Coordinates of C-alpha atoms in Angstrom, one line a residue:
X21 CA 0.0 0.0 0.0
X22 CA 3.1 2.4 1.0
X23 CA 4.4 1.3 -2.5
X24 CA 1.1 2.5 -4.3
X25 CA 1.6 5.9 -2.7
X26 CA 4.7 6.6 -3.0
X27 CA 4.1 5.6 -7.1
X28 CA 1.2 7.2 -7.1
X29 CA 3.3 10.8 -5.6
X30 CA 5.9 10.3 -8.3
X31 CA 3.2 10.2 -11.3
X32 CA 1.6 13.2 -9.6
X33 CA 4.4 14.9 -9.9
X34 CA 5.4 14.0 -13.1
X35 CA 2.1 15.2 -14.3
X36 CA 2.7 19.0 -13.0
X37 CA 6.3 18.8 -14.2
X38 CA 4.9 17.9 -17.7
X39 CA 2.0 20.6 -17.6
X40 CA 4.5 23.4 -16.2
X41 CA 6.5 22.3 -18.9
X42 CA 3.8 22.4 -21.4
X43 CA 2.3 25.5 -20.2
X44 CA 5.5 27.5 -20.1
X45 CA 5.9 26.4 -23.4
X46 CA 2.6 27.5 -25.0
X47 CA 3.6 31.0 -22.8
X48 CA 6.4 31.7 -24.5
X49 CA 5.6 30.8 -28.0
X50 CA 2.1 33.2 -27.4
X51 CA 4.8 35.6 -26.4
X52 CA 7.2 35.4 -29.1
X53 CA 4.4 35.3 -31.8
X54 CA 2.4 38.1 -30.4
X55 CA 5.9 40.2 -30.0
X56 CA 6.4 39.5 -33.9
X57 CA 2.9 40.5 -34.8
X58 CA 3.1 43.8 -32.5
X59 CA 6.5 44.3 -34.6
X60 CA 5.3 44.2 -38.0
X61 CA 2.2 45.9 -37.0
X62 CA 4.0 48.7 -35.8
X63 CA 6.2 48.8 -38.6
X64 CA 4.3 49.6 -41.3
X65 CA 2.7 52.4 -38.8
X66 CA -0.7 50.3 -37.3
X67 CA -0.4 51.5 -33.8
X68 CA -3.4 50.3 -31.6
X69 CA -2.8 46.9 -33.4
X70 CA 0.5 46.9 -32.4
X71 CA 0.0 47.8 -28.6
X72 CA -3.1 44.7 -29.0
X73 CA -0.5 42.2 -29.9
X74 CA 2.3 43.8 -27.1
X75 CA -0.7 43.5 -24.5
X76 CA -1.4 40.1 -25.6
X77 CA 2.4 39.1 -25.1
X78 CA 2.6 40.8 -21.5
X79 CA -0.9 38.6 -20.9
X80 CA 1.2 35.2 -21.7
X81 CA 4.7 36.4 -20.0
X82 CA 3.4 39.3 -17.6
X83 CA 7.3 40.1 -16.7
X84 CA 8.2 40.7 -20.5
X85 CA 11.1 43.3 -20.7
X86 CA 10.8 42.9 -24.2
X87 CA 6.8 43.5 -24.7
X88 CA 7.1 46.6 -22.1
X89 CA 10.1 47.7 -24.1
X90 CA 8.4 47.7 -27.9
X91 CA 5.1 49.0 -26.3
X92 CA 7.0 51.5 -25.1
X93 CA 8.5 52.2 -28.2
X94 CA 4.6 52.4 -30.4
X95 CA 3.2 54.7 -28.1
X96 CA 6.3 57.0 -28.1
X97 CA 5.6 56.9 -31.6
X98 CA 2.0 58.1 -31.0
X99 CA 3.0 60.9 -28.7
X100 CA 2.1 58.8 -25.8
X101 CA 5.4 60.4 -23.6
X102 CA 3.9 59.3 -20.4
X103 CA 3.0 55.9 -21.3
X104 CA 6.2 55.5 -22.8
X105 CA 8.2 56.5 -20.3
X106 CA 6.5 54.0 -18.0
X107 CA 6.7 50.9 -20.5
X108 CA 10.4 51.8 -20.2
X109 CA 10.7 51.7 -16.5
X110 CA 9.4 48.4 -16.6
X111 CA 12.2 47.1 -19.1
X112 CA 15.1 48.6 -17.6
X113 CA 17.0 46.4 -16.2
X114 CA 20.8 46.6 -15.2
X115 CA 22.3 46.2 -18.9
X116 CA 19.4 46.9 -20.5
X117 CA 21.0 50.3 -22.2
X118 CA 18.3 50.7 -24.7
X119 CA 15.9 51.1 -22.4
X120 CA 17.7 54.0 -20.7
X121 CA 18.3 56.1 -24.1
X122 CA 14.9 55.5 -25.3
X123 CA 13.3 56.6 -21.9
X124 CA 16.3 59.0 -22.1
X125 CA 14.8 60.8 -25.3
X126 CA 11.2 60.6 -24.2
X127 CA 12.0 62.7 -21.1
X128 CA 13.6 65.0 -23.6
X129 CA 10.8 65.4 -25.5
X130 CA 8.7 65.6 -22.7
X131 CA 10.8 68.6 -21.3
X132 CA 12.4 66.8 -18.5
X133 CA 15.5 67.7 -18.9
X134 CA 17.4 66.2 -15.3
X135 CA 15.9 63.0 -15.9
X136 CA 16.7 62.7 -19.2
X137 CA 20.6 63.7 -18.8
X138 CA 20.1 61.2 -16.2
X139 CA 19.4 58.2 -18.4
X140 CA 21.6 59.3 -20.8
X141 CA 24.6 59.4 -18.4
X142 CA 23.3 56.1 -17.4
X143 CA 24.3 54.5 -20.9
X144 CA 27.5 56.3 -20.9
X145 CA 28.3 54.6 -17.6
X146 CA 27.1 50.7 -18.8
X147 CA 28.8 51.8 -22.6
X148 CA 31.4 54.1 -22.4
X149 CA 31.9 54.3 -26.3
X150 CA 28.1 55.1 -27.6
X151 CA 28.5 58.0 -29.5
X152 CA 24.5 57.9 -29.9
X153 CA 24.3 58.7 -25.5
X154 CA 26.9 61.7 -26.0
X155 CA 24.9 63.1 -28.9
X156 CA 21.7 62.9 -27.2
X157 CA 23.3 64.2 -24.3
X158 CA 24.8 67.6 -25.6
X159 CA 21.1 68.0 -27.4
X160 CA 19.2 68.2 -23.6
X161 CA 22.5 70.1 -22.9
X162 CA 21.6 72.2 -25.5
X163 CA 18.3 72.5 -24.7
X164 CA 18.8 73.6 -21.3
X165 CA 21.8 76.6 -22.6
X166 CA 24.8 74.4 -21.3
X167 CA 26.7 75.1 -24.3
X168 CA 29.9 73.9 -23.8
X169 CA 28.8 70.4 -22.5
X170 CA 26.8 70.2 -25.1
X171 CA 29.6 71.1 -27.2
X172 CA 31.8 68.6 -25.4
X173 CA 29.2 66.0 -25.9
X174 CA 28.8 66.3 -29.7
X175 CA 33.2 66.4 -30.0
X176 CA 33.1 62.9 -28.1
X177 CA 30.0 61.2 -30.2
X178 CA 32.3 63.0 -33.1
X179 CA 35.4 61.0 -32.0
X180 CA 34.0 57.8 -31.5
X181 CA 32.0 58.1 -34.7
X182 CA 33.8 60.5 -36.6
X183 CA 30.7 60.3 -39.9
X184 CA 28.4 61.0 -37.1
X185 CA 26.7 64.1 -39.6
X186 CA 24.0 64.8 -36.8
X187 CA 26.7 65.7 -34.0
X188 CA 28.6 67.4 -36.7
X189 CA 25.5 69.4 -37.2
X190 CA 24.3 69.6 -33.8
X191 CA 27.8 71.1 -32.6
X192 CA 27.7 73.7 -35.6
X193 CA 24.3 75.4 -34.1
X194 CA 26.2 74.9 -30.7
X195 CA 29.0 77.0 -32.0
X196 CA 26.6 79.8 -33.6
X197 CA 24.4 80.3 -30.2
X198 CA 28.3 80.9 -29.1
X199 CA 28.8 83.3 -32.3
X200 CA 31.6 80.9 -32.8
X201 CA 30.9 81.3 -36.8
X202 CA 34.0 80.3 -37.9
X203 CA 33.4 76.7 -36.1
X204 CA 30.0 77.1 -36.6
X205 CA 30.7 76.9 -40.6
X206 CA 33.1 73.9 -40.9
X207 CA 31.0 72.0 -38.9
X208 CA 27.9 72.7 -41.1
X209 CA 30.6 72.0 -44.3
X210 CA 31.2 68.5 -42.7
X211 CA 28.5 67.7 -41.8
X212 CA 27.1 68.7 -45.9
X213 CA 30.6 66.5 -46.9
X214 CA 28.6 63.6 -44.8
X215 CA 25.6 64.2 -46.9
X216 CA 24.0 66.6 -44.3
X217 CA 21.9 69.5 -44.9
X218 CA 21.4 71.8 -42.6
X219 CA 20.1 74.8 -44.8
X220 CA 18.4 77.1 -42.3
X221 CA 21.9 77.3 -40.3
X222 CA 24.0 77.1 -43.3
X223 CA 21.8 80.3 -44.7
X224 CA 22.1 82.2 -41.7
X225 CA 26.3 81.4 -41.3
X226 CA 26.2 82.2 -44.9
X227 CA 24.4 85.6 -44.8
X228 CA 26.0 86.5 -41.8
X229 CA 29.6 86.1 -43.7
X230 CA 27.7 88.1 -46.7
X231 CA 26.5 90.5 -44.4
X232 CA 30.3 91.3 -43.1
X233 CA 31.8 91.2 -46.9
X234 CA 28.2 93.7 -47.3
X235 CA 29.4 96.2 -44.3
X236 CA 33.0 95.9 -45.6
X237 CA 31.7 96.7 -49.2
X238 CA 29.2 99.4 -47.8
X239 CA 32.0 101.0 -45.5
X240 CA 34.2 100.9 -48.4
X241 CA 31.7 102.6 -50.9
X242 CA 31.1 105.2 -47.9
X243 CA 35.0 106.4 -48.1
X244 CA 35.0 106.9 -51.9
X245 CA 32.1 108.6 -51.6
X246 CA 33.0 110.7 -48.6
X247 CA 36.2 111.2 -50.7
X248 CA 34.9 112.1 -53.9
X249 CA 32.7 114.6 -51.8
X250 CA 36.0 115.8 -50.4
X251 CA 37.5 116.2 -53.3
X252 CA 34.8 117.8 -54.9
X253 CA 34.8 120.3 -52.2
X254 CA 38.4 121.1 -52.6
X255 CA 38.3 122.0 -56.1
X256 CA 35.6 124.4 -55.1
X257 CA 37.6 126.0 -52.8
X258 CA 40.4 126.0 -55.8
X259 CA 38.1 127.6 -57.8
X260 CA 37.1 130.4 -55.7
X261 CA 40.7 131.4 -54.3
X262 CA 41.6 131.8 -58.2
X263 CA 38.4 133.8 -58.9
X264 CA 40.1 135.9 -55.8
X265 CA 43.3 136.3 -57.0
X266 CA 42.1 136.6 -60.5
X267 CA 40.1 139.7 -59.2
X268 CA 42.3 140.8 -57.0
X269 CA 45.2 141.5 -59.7
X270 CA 42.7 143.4 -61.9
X271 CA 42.2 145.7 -59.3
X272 CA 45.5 146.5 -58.9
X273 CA 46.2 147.2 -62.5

């Protein structure tokens, strides 16, 4: 009879192990298939289907960094800062350094500045060499009138990726707000070499250089005329001395 039991324990168990099995199983495959759904979905710009499938996957593996991380991502597509910002929370873990820039850039757009250099510093701490975390960085930097850190920012994204066009054009605005023109300017050349356009800045550093060569021209065409005004004045004064002298002699004779 002990015998029976003790079989009849083991089978029991076996059972659970098998279901757990099974079940964990049938989890993860919902998850992954609902996570590749959510993807496409939200690829080709279908939102609220997207966030469906990403709910669905959190519904089969509740602890998902993944599913929190690309719902995160759709409905900072949509606008959805605050939403966003919490689906990142809930991904972050330790190494997870995507997490921090993308909750990183949602606090940016969201205004937070403190939190946002936060999160970016946080990736620069886990991956010392992203030139991306640097850039975004010096652009909250930026944003909040820290010129040179942002400045020193965009040189390090530039040295670890030195194509990087956007730090290349980022710094060249940094430079202008500093009336830095001259630094301004070869930064917005590079980053046009790079296949960069930044026309709005590039128009303003160019109309400011034509605006000098203008004043220099203008000052210039000032003198001649200030001289040829001169001048004509002198030979009016000529004029009318040897009118005097002229009638001055004739009275004498």
């Amino acid at each position: 009879m002990l015998k029976q039991r003790s079989l009849l324990k083991i089978c029991l168990l076996f059972l659970i192990i098998l279901f757990s099995a099974g079940h964990n199983s049938y989890a993860q495959n919902s998850e992954e298939e609902a996570l590749k759904k959510g993807t496409d979905y939200g690829r080709h710009g279908s939102y609220d289907e997207a966030i469906s499938e990403f709910n669905k996957a959190l519904e089969a593996s509740p602890s998902s960094a993944s599913a929190y991380y690309d719902r995160g991502f759709i409905y900072d597509k949509k606008g959805s800062l605050g939403e966003a910002i919490s689906d990142y929370t809930k991904a972050i873990d330790p190494n997870f350094t995507d997490a921090y820039y993308n909750r990183g850039f949602a606090y940016y757009k969201k205004g937070a500045f403190d939190q946002a250099i936060s999160d970016y510093s946080k990736v620069i701490e886990l991956s010392p060499n992203s030139p991306d975390a640097y850039y975004g960085r010096g652009l909250v930097y930026s944003k909040k009138g820290n010129l040179n850190e942002a400045i020193s920012d965009y040189t390090k994204a530039i040295k670890v990726r030195p194509n990087f066009a956007l730090a290349y054009d980022a710094r060249a605005v940094a430079y202008f707000a500093k009336k830095d023109y001259i630094k301004s300017l070869a930064d917005v050349n590079k980053a046009g070499s790079l296949g960069f356009r930044s026309r709005p800045l590039k128009e303003t550093s160019t109309n400011l250089i034509n605006s000098g060569q203008n004043s220099t021209n203008q000052s210039e065409k000032e003198l001649r005329q200030q001289s040829n005004k001169n001048a004509g004045i002198d030979l009016v004064k000529i004029v009318f001395f040897s009118i005097a002298i002229i009638f001055g002699l004739c009275l004498i004779v």
